[in-house]
PDB file of C-alpha atoms in Angstrom:
ATOM      1  CA  MET S   1      -7.973 -23.986  -2.508  1.00  0.00           C
ATOM      2  CA  THR S   2      -5.534 -23.229  -5.370  1.00  0.00           C
ATOM      3  CA  TYR S   3      -7.021 -19.753  -5.787  1.00  0.00           C
ATOM      4  CA  VAL S   4      -6.879 -19.112  -2.023  1.00  0.00           C
ATOM      5  CA  PHE S   5      -3.206 -20.092  -2.000  1.00  0.00           C
ATOM      6  CA  ALA S   6      -2.522 -17.912  -5.056  1.00  0.00           C
ATOM      7  CA  ALA S   7      -4.286 -14.896  -3.517  1.00  0.00           C
ATOM      8  CA  TYR S   8      -2.412 -15.132  -0.204  1.00  0.00           C
ATOM      9  CA  SER S   9       0.910 -15.739  -1.985  1.00  0.00           C
ATOM     10  CA  ILE S  10       0.443 -12.653  -4.175  1.00  0.00           C
ATOM     11  CA  ILE S  11      -0.356 -10.429  -1.183  1.00  0.00           C
ATOM     12  CA  PHE S  12       2.634 -11.702   0.819  1.00  0.00           C
ATOM     13  CA  LEU S  13       4.890 -11.430  -2.238  1.00  0.00           C
ATOM     14  CA  GLY S  14       3.853  -7.784  -2.699  1.00  0.00           C
ATOM     15  CA  ILE S  15       4.566  -6.980   0.943  1.00  0.00           C
ATOM     16  CA  PHE S  16       7.873  -8.860   0.784  1.00  0.00           C
ATOM     17  CA  ILE S  17       8.978  -6.873  -2.298  1.00  0.00           C
ATOM     18  CA  LEU S  18       8.022  -3.615  -0.551  1.00  0.00           C
ATOM     19  CA  ALA S  19       9.930  -4.561   2.617  1.00  0.00           C
ATOM     20  CA  TRP S  20      12.930  -5.670   0.533  1.00  0.00           C
ATOM     21  CA  SER S  21      12.947  -2.362  -1.369  1.00  0.00           C
ATOM     22  CA  ILE S  22      12.941  -0.436   1.936  1.00  0.00           C
ATOM     23  CA  VAL S  23      15.848  -2.507   3.274  1.00  0.00           C
ATOM     24  CA  SER S  24      17.855  -2.102   0.037  1.00  0.00           C
ATOM     25  CA  ARG S  25      17.271   1.672   0.073  1.00  0.00           C
ATOM     26  CA  GLN S  26      18.492   1.750   3.674  1.00  0.00           C
ATOM     27  CA  LYS S  27      21.665  -0.181   2.727  1.00  0.00           C
ATOM     28  CA  ARG S  28      22.297   2.129  -0.244  1.00  0.00           C
ATOM     29  CA  LEU S  29      22.005   5.126   2.076  1.00  0.00           C
ATOM     30  CA  GLU S  30      24.496   3.617   4.521  1.00  0.00           C
ATOM     31  CA  ARG S  31      26.957   3.114   1.634  1.00  0.00           C
ATOM     32  CA  LYS S  32      26.423   6.695   0.448  1.00  0.00           C
ATOM     33  CA  LEU S  33      27.056   8.008   3.965  1.00  0.00           C
ATOM     34  CA  GLU S  34      30.291   6.006   4.162  1.00  0.00           C
ATOM     35  CA  ASP S  35      31.395   7.470   0.801  1.00  0.00           C
ATOM     36  CA  LEU S  36      30.588  10.963   2.027  1.00  0.00           C
ATOM     37  CA  LYS S  37      32.569  10.399   5.224  1.00  0.00           C
ATOM     38  CA  GLU S  38      35.533   9.211   3.160  1.00  0.00           C
ATOM     39  CA  GLU S  39      35.278  12.203   0.840  1.00  0.00           C
ATOM     40  CA  LEU S  40      35.219  14.557   3.833  1.00  0.00           C
ATOM     41  CA  ARG S  41      38.230  12.783   5.399  1.00  0.00           C
ATOM     42  CA  ASP S  42      40.169  13.058   2.113  1.00  0.00           C
ATOM     43  CA  SER S  43      39.364  16.732   1.698  1.00  0.00           C
ATOM     44  CA  GLY S  44      40.462  17.318   5.343  1.00  0.00           C
ATOM     45  CA  ARG S  45      43.864  15.711   4.670  1.00  0.00           C
ATOM     46  CA  LYS S  46      44.434  17.942   1.647  1.00  0.00           C
TER      47      LYS S  46
ATOM     48  CA  MET W   1      12.040   0.985  19.965  1.00  0.00           C
ATOM     49  CA  GLY W   2       8.377   1.805  19.256  1.00  0.00           C
ATOM     50  CA  LYS W   3       8.842   0.873  15.621  1.00  0.00           C
ATOM     51  CA  ARG W   4      10.380  -2.464  16.591  1.00  0.00           C
ATOM     52  CA  ILE W   5       7.426  -3.258  18.876  1.00  0.00           C
ATOM     53  CA  LEU W   6       5.089  -2.311  16.026  1.00  0.00           C
ATOM     54  CA  GLY W   7       6.946  -4.630  13.639  1.00  0.00           C
ATOM     55  CA  ILE W   8       7.018  -7.586  16.041  1.00  0.00           C
ATOM     56  CA  SER W   9       3.357  -7.191  17.032  1.00  0.00           C
ATOM     57  CA  SER W  10       2.286  -7.015  13.380  1.00  0.00           C
ATOM     58  CA  VAL W  11       4.124 -10.283  12.605  1.00  0.00           C
ATOM     59  CA  VAL W  12       2.670 -12.018  15.691  1.00  0.00           C
ATOM     60  CA  LEU W  13      -0.847 -10.803  14.948  1.00  0.00           C
ATOM     61  CA  MET W  14      -0.508 -11.839  11.297  1.00  0.00           C
ATOM     62  CA  ILE W  15       0.342 -15.404  12.392  1.00  0.00           C
ATOM     63  CA  VAL W  16      -2.671 -15.378  14.772  1.00  0.00           C
ATOM     64  CA  ALA W  17      -4.873 -14.043  11.944  1.00  0.00           C
ATOM     65  CA  LEU W  18      -3.721 -16.852   9.622  1.00  0.00           C
ATOM     66  CA  TYR W  19      -4.570 -19.415  12.311  1.00  0.00           C
ATOM     67  CA  LEU W  20      -8.022 -17.880  12.831  1.00  0.00           C
ATOM     68  CA  ILE W  21      -8.684 -17.708   9.074  1.00  0.00           C
ATOM     69  CA  PHE W  22      -7.642 -21.253   8.168  1.00  0.00           C
ATOM     70  CA  VAL W  23      -8.360 -23.206  11.381  1.00  0.00           C
ATOM     71  CA  TYR W  24     -10.798 -21.322  13.631  1.00  0.00           C
ATOM     72  CA  ALA W  25     -13.274 -19.798  11.159  1.00  0.00           C
ATOM     73  CA  GLY W  26     -15.533 -22.239   9.370  1.00  0.00           C
ATOM     74  CA  VAL W  27     -16.074 -22.621   5.641  1.00  0.00           C
ATOM     75  CA  ASP W  28     -18.628 -20.268   4.105  1.00  0.00           C
ATOM     76  CA  ALA W  29     -21.781 -22.201   3.173  1.00  0.00           C
ATOM     77  CA  ALA W  30     -22.415 -20.304  -0.062  1.00  0.00           C
ATOM     78  CA  GLN W  31     -18.910 -19.711  -1.462  1.00  0.00           C
ATOM     79  CA  GLY W  32     -16.796 -22.423   0.144  1.00  0.00           C
ATOM     80  CA  GLU W  33     -13.007 -22.043   0.378  1.00  0.00           C
ATOM     81  CA  PRO W  34     -12.628 -18.979  -1.924  1.00  0.00           C
ATOM     82  CA  PHE W  35     -14.413 -16.933   0.758  1.00  0.00           C
ATOM     83  CA  ARG W  36     -11.213 -17.110   2.840  1.00  0.00           C
ATOM     84  CA  ILE W  37      -9.610 -14.709   0.334  1.00  0.00           C
ATOM     85  CA  PHE W  38     -11.825 -11.941   1.748  1.00  0.00           C
ATOM     86  CA  TYR W  39     -10.064 -11.999   5.131  1.00  0.00           C
ATOM     87  CA  PHE W  40      -6.990 -10.511   3.451  1.00  0.00           C
ATOM     88  CA  HIS W  41      -8.499  -8.960   0.328  1.00  0.00           C
ATOM     89  CA  VAL W  42     -10.789  -6.509   2.178  1.00  0.00           C
ATOM     90  CA  PRO W  43      -8.231  -5.119   4.713  1.00  0.00           C
ATOM     91  CA  VAL W  44      -5.601  -4.732   1.994  1.00  0.00           C
ATOM     92  CA  LEU W  45      -8.002  -2.808  -0.243  1.00  0.00           C
ATOM     93  CA  LEU W  46      -9.213  -0.649   2.654  1.00  0.00           C
ATOM     94  CA  LEU W  47      -5.578   0.274   3.267  1.00  0.00           C
ATOM     95  CA  SER W  48      -5.201   1.225  -0.388  1.00  0.00           C
ATOM     96  CA  TYR W  49      -8.065   3.703   0.176  1.00  0.00           C
ATOM     97  CA  LEU W  50      -6.227   4.976   3.237  1.00  0.00           C
ATOM     98  CA  SER W  51      -3.122   5.417   1.067  1.00  0.00           C
ATOM     99  CA  ALA W  52      -5.123   7.491  -1.415  1.00  0.00           C
ATOM    100  CA  ILE W  53      -6.533   9.646   1.407  1.00  0.00           C
ATOM    101  CA  LEU W  54      -3.048  10.133   2.897  1.00  0.00           C
ATOM    102  CA  LEU W  55      -1.594  10.903  -0.537  1.00  0.00           C
ATOM    103  CA  GLY W  56      -4.327  13.411  -1.385  1.00  0.00           C
ATOM    104  CA  SER W  57      -4.096  15.087   2.028  1.00  0.00           C
ATOM    105  CA  ALA W  58      -0.297  15.286   1.760  1.00  0.00           C
ATOM    106  CA  CYS W  59      -0.649  16.882  -1.699  1.00  0.00           C
ATOM    107  CA  ILE W  60      -3.116  19.468  -0.369  1.00  0.00           C
ATOM    108  CA  MET W  61      -0.772  20.275   2.509  1.00  0.00           C
ATOM    109  CA  PHE W  62       2.195  20.557   0.124  1.00  0.00           C
ATOM    110  CA  LEU W  63       0.321  22.891  -2.217  1.00  0.00           C
ATOM    111  CA  TYR W  64      -0.681  24.940   0.832  1.00  0.00           C
ATOM    112  CA  ASN W  65       2.707  25.383   2.531  1.00  0.00           C
ATOM    113  CA  ALA W  66       5.316  23.750   0.198  1.00  0.00           C
ATOM    114  CA  GLU W  67       7.011  21.839   3.031  1.00  0.00           C
ATOM    115  CA  ALA W  68       9.151  18.910   1.863  1.00  0.00           C
ATOM    116  CA  LYS W  69       7.822  16.606   4.592  1.00  0.00           C
ATOM    117  CA  TRP W  70       4.398  16.534   2.891  1.00  0.00           C
ATOM    118  CA  ASP W  71       5.961  15.626  -0.429  1.00  0.00           C
ATOM    119  CA  ARG W  72       7.824  12.756   1.249  1.00  0.00           C
ATOM    120  CA  ALA W  73       4.671  11.549   3.034  1.00  0.00           C
ATOM    121  CA  GLY W  74       2.756  11.635  -0.252  1.00  0.00           C
ATOM    122  CA  ALA W  75       5.404   9.618  -2.075  1.00  0.00           C
ATOM    123  CA  VAL W  76       5.472   6.982   0.686  1.00  0.00           C
ATOM    124  CA  ALA W  77       1.656   6.762   0.691  1.00  0.00           C
ATOM    125  CA  ALA W  78       1.682   6.268  -3.096  1.00  0.00           C
ATOM    126  CA  GLU W  79       4.261   3.467  -2.870  1.00  0.00           C
ATOM    127  CA  LEU W  80       2.221   1.638  -0.243  1.00  0.00           C
ATOM    128  CA  GLY W  81      -0.978   2.354  -2.155  1.00  0.00           C
ATOM    129  CA  LEU W  82       0.474   0.781  -5.295  1.00  0.00           C
ATOM    130  CA  VAL W  83       1.450  -2.396  -3.445  1.00  0.00           C
ATOM    131  CA  PHE W  84      -1.708  -2.685  -1.332  1.00  0.00           C
ATOM    132  CA  GLY W  85      -4.045  -1.679  -4.168  1.00  0.00           C
ATOM    133  CA  GLY W  86      -2.313  -3.920  -6.698  1.00  0.00           C
ATOM    134  CA  THR W  87      -2.193  -7.026  -4.507  1.00  0.00           C
ATOM    135  CA  GLY W  88      -5.783  -6.371  -3.374  1.00  0.00           C
ATOM    136  CA  LEU W  89      -6.890  -6.195  -6.988  1.00  0.00           C
ATOM    137  CA  ILE W  90      -5.118  -9.416  -7.970  1.00  0.00           C
ATOM    138  CA  SER W  91      -6.386 -11.258  -4.866  1.00  0.00           C
ATOM    139  CA  GLY W  92      -9.903 -10.131  -5.860  1.00  0.00           C
ATOM    140  CA  MET W  93      -9.359 -11.683  -9.285  1.00  0.00           C
ATOM    141  CA  MET W  94      -8.343 -14.932  -7.560  1.00  0.00           C
ATOM    142  CA  TRP W  95     -11.707 -14.862  -5.767  1.00  0.00           C
ATOM    143  CA  ALA W  96     -13.653 -13.882  -8.896  1.00  0.00           C
ATOM    144  CA  LYS W  97     -12.443 -16.781 -11.038  1.00  0.00           C
ATOM    145  CA  PRO W  98     -14.012 -19.622  -8.984  1.00  0.00           C
ATOM    146  CA  ILE W  99     -17.110 -17.551  -8.003  1.00  0.00           C
ATOM    147  CA  TRP W 100     -17.922 -15.587 -11.182  1.00  0.00           C
ATOM    148  CA  GLY W 101     -16.167 -17.915 -13.603  1.00  0.00           C
ATOM    149  CA  LYS W 102     -13.892 -15.130 -14.895  1.00  0.00           C
ATOM    150  CA  TYR W 103     -11.032 -13.086 -13.525  1.00  0.00           C
ATOM    151  CA  TRP W 104     -12.388  -9.709 -14.573  1.00  0.00           C
ATOM    152  CA  VAL W 105     -15.803  -8.233 -15.342  1.00  0.00           C
ATOM    153  CA  TRP W 106     -15.399  -5.097 -17.426  1.00  0.00           C
ATOM    154  CA  TRP W 107     -18.804  -3.617 -16.607  1.00  0.00           C
ATOM    155  CA  ASP W 108     -18.261  -3.743 -12.824  1.00  0.00           C
ATOM    156  CA  VAL W 109     -17.733  -0.125 -11.781  1.00  0.00           C
ATOM    157  CA  ARG W 110     -15.814  -0.863  -8.583  1.00  0.00           C
ATOM    158  CA  LEU W 111     -13.277  -3.100 -10.325  1.00  0.00           C
ATOM    159  CA  ASN W 112     -12.606  -0.428 -12.929  1.00  0.00           C
ATOM    160  CA  LEU W 113     -12.350   2.351 -10.329  1.00  0.00           C
ATOM    161  CA  GLN W 114      -9.909   0.254  -8.309  1.00  0.00           C
ATOM    162  CA  LEU W 115      -7.826  -0.360 -11.436  1.00  0.00           C
ATOM    163  CA  ILE W 116      -7.839   3.407 -12.103  1.00  0.00           C
ATOM    164  CA  LEU W 117      -6.732   4.026  -8.497  1.00  0.00           C
ATOM    165  CA  VAL W 118      -3.805   1.612  -8.840  1.00  0.00           C
ATOM    166  CA  LEU W 119      -2.835   3.202 -12.176  1.00  0.00           C
ATOM    167  CA  THR W 120      -3.039   6.659 -10.537  1.00  0.00           C
ATOM    168  CA  PHE W 121      -0.553   5.562  -7.861  1.00  0.00           C
ATOM    169  CA  ALA W 122       1.711   4.196 -10.611  1.00  0.00           C
ATOM    170  CA  ALA W 123       1.402   7.413 -12.660  1.00  0.00           C
ATOM    171  CA  TYR W 124       2.252   9.511  -9.572  1.00  0.00           C
ATOM    172  CA  LEU W 125       5.412   7.490  -8.921  1.00  0.00           C
ATOM    173  CA  MET W 126       6.433   7.378 -12.586  1.00  0.00           C
ATOM    174  CA  LEU W 127       6.095  11.143 -12.919  1.00  0.00           C
ATOM    175  CA  ARG W 128       8.258  11.603  -9.827  1.00  0.00           C
ATOM    176  CA  ALA W 129      10.899   9.278 -11.236  1.00  0.00           C
ATOM    177  CA  TYR W 130      11.194  11.250 -14.480  1.00  0.00           C
ATOM    178  CA  LEU W 131      11.342  14.790 -13.067  1.00  0.00           C
ATOM    179  CA  PRO W 132      14.776  15.720 -11.691  1.00  0.00           C
ATOM    180  CA  ASN W 133      13.792  19.100 -10.209  1.00  0.00           C
ATOM    181  CA  GLN W 134      12.567  18.458  -6.672  1.00  0.00           C
ATOM    182  CA  GLU W 135      10.118  21.352  -6.392  1.00  0.00           C
ATOM    183  CA  LYS W 136       8.665  20.892  -9.870  1.00  0.00           C
ATOM    184  CA  ARG W 137       8.370  17.164  -9.246  1.00  0.00           C
ATOM    185  CA  ALA W 138       6.478  17.673  -5.987  1.00  0.00           C
ATOM    186  CA  THR W 139       4.048  20.231  -7.442  1.00  0.00           C
ATOM    187  CA  LEU W 140       3.273  18.413 -10.699  1.00  0.00           C
ATOM    188  CA  SER W 141       2.803  15.008  -9.103  1.00  0.00           C
ATOM    189  CA  CYS W 142       0.149  16.523  -6.813  1.00  0.00           C
ATOM    190  CA  VAL W 143      -2.250  16.345  -9.783  1.00  0.00           C
ATOM    191  CA  PHE W 144      -2.220  12.542  -9.563  1.00  0.00           C
ATOM    192  CA  GLY W 145      -2.351  12.666  -5.760  1.00  0.00           C
ATOM    193  CA  LEU W 146      -5.552  14.688  -5.893  1.00  0.00           C
ATOM    194  CA  LEU W 147      -6.994  12.346  -8.538  1.00  0.00           C
ATOM    195  CA  ALA W 148      -6.368   9.409  -6.176  1.00  0.00           C
ATOM    196  CA  LEU W 149      -8.198  11.234  -3.393  1.00  0.00           C
ATOM    197  CA  VAL W 150     -11.188  11.980  -5.641  1.00  0.00           C
ATOM    198  CA  ASN W 151     -11.357   8.304  -6.662  1.00  0.00           C
ATOM    199  CA  VAL W 152     -11.969   7.041  -3.089  1.00  0.00           C
ATOM    200  CA  PRO W 153     -15.585   8.170  -2.431  1.00  0.00           C
ATOM    201  CA  PHE W 154     -16.714   7.039  -5.898  1.00  0.00           C
ATOM    202  CA  ASN W 155     -14.896   3.722  -5.456  1.00  0.00           C
ATOM    203  CA  TRP W 156     -16.381   3.208  -1.985  1.00  0.00           C
ATOM    204  CA  LEU W 157     -19.946   4.127  -2.924  1.00  0.00           C
ATOM    205  CA  ALA W 158     -20.008   2.572  -6.406  1.00  0.00           C
ATOM    206  CA  ILE W 159     -21.564  -0.704  -5.228  1.00  0.00           C
ATOM    207  CA  TYR W 160     -24.391   1.179  -3.498  1.00  0.00           C
ATOM    208  CA  PHE W 161     -25.352   3.509  -6.338  1.00  0.00           C
ATOM    209  CA  VAL W 162     -24.518   1.629  -9.514  1.00  0.00           C
ATOM    210  CA  PRO W 163     -26.692  -1.448 -10.004  1.00  0.00           C
ATOM    211  CA  THR W 164     -24.419  -4.465 -10.304  1.00  0.00           C
ATOM    212  CA  LEU W 165     -25.043  -8.141  -9.857  1.00  0.00           C
ATOM    213  CA  GLN W 166     -21.378  -8.878  -9.614  1.00  0.00           C
ATOM    214  CA  HIS W 167     -19.680  -7.130  -6.727  1.00  0.00           C
ATOM    215  CA  PRO W 168     -20.808  -8.255  -3.252  1.00  0.00           C
ATOM    216  CA  LYS W 169     -21.785  -5.589  -0.702  1.00  0.00           C
ATOM    217  CA  PRO W 170     -19.899  -5.531   2.626  1.00  0.00           C
ATOM    218  CA  VAL W 171     -21.508  -8.020   5.028  1.00  0.00           C
ATOM    219  CA  VAL W 172     -21.707  -5.397   7.790  1.00  0.00           C
ATOM    220  CA  SER W 173     -23.626  -2.952   5.579  1.00  0.00           C
ATOM    221  CA  PRO W 174     -27.435  -2.635   5.625  1.00  0.00           C
ATOM    222  CA  GLY W 175     -28.733  -5.563   3.615  1.00  0.00           C
ATOM    223  CA  GLY W 176     -25.296  -7.135   3.602  1.00  0.00           C
ATOM    224  CA  GLY W 177     -26.534 -10.231   5.425  1.00  0.00           C
ATOM    225  CA  GLY W 178     -24.410 -10.154   8.603  1.00  0.00           C
ATOM    226  CA  THR W 179     -21.622 -12.573   9.408  1.00  0.00           C
ATOM    227  CA  ASP W 180     -20.838 -15.563  11.601  1.00  0.00           C
ATOM    228  CA  PRO W 181     -19.157 -14.552  14.941  1.00  0.00           C
ATOM    229  CA  ASP W 182     -16.133 -16.823  14.249  1.00  0.00           C
ATOM    230  CA  MET W 183     -15.680 -15.205  10.860  1.00  0.00           C
ATOM    231  CA  ALA W 184     -16.080 -11.737  12.405  1.00  0.00           C
ATOM    232  CA  ILE W 185     -13.300 -12.495  14.932  1.00  0.00           C
ATOM    233  CA  ALA W 186     -10.984 -13.773  12.182  1.00  0.00           C
ATOM    234  CA  PHE W 187     -11.714 -10.738  10.016  1.00  0.00           C
ATOM    235  CA  THR W 188     -11.204  -8.244  12.877  1.00  0.00           C
ATOM    236  CA  CYS W 189      -7.876  -9.863  13.795  1.00  0.00           C
ATOM    237  CA  SER W 190      -6.787  -9.753  10.156  1.00  0.00           C
ATOM    238  CA  LEU W 191      -7.811  -6.107   9.841  1.00  0.00           C
ATOM    239  CA  ILE W 192      -5.818  -5.127  12.963  1.00  0.00           C
ATOM    240  CA  ALA W 193      -2.793  -7.147  11.777  1.00  0.00           C
ATOM    241  CA  TRP W 194      -2.847  -5.394   8.400  1.00  0.00           C
ATOM    242  CA  CYS W 195      -3.278  -1.956  10.003  1.00  0.00           C
ATOM    243  CA  LEU W 196      -0.212  -2.613  12.186  1.00  0.00           C
ATOM    244  CA  THR W 197       1.775  -3.889   9.178  1.00  0.00           C
ATOM    245  CA  TYR W 198       0.793  -0.808   7.186  1.00  0.00           C
ATOM    246  CA  SER W 199       1.766   1.528  10.058  1.00  0.00           C
ATOM    247  CA  TYR W 200       5.121  -0.221  10.413  1.00  0.00           C
ATOM    248  CA  LEU W 201       5.906  -0.094   6.692  1.00  0.00           C
ATOM    249  CA  PHE W 202       4.736   3.518   6.396  1.00  0.00           C
ATOM    250  CA  SER W 203       6.773   4.805   9.347  1.00  0.00           C
ATOM    251  CA  THR W 204       9.901   2.862   8.297  1.00  0.00           C
ATOM    252  CA  ARG W 205       9.693   3.998   4.666  1.00  0.00           C
ATOM    253  CA  LEU W 206       9.039   7.590   5.761  1.00  0.00           C
ATOM    254  CA  ALA W 207      12.140   7.564   7.991  1.00  0.00           C
ATOM    255  CA  VAL W 208      14.222   6.213   5.077  1.00  0.00           C
ATOM    256  CA  ALA W 209      12.788   8.889   2.752  1.00  0.00           C
ATOM    257  CA  GLN W 210      13.792  11.617   5.207  1.00  0.00           C
ATOM    258  CA  VAL W 211      17.363  10.297   5.467  1.00  0.00           C
ATOM    259  CA  GLU W 212      17.492   9.994   1.650  1.00  0.00           C
ATOM    260  CA  GLN W 213      16.697  13.677   1.316  1.00  0.00           C
ATOM    261  CA  GLU W 214      19.257  14.645   3.971  1.00  0.00           C
ATOM    262  CA  VAL W 215      21.972  12.542   2.310  1.00  0.00           C
ATOM    263  CA  GLU W 216      21.134  14.110  -1.057  1.00  0.00           C
ATOM    264  CA  TYR W 217      21.573  17.563   0.496  1.00  0.00           C
ATOM    265  CA  LEU W 218      24.843  16.539   2.202  1.00  0.00           C
ATOM    266  CA  GLU W 219      26.169  15.214  -1.101  1.00  0.00           C
ATOM    267  CA  GLN W 220      25.501  18.548  -2.764  1.00  0.00           C
ATOM    268  CA  VAL W 221      27.227  20.426   0.084  1.00  0.00           C
ATOM    269  CA  VAL W 222      30.287  18.131   0.067  1.00  0.00           C
ATOM    270  CA  ARG W 223      30.640  18.258  -3.734  1.00  0.00           C
ATOM    271  CA  ALA W 224      30.281  22.062  -3.721  1.00  0.00           C
ATOM    272  CA  SER W 225      32.973  22.581  -1.037  1.00  0.00           C
TER     273      SER W 225
END
């Protein structure tokens, strides 16, 4: 049963890491968009 | 909305699949508990083949019309292929240890071809990471995408054409021995759950990749103005 547990854990861990990387990319994009908005606002004021 | 339904249904079906695998389906008479690894190992590896087919097809389409959407689709397929192929390979090793007595058998053709496939996905992604020029990156990485595509038929058919005592044939294949109906239900449910999970991850990652490219373009425009 140890090997069964290890196999399932590895598969779920892999999927979790993939999902986490997608979420972190999404958050980074949101931050970048905010920065771009700010840059555009600043250049509009000037 | 559709993506959310896909995500929720994949989670629900995965829970049902786990119940069917560990409670509903009986223990295999020949292999015992390690047989339960197959319920996840096989779908995950089949999806790594799908990743290679998607990657290869995307590369062919990119070389044909040079549209960025094919490059993005290829990159997403390679990422998923690396995860699904890699975890499938390791879960296979977890099955091999109690059944064969060792984690890896170097003369088993399918194992080696699967390792090559996983390394091809990794090489594709590494090459992309090191090439800054977008067009050059997309064209050069297609070499590895096409290699992944070529690997699939050999990988799939290896156990039929290369004599091996190690790797089991699929139970639904001719001479495979058939399977218990309870086990077939558990396996089918697991396969559907993994297909839904794959579709959800692929579509979500593809949407993020598209926005990434648009943001990159916007950044260049803003910095230039």
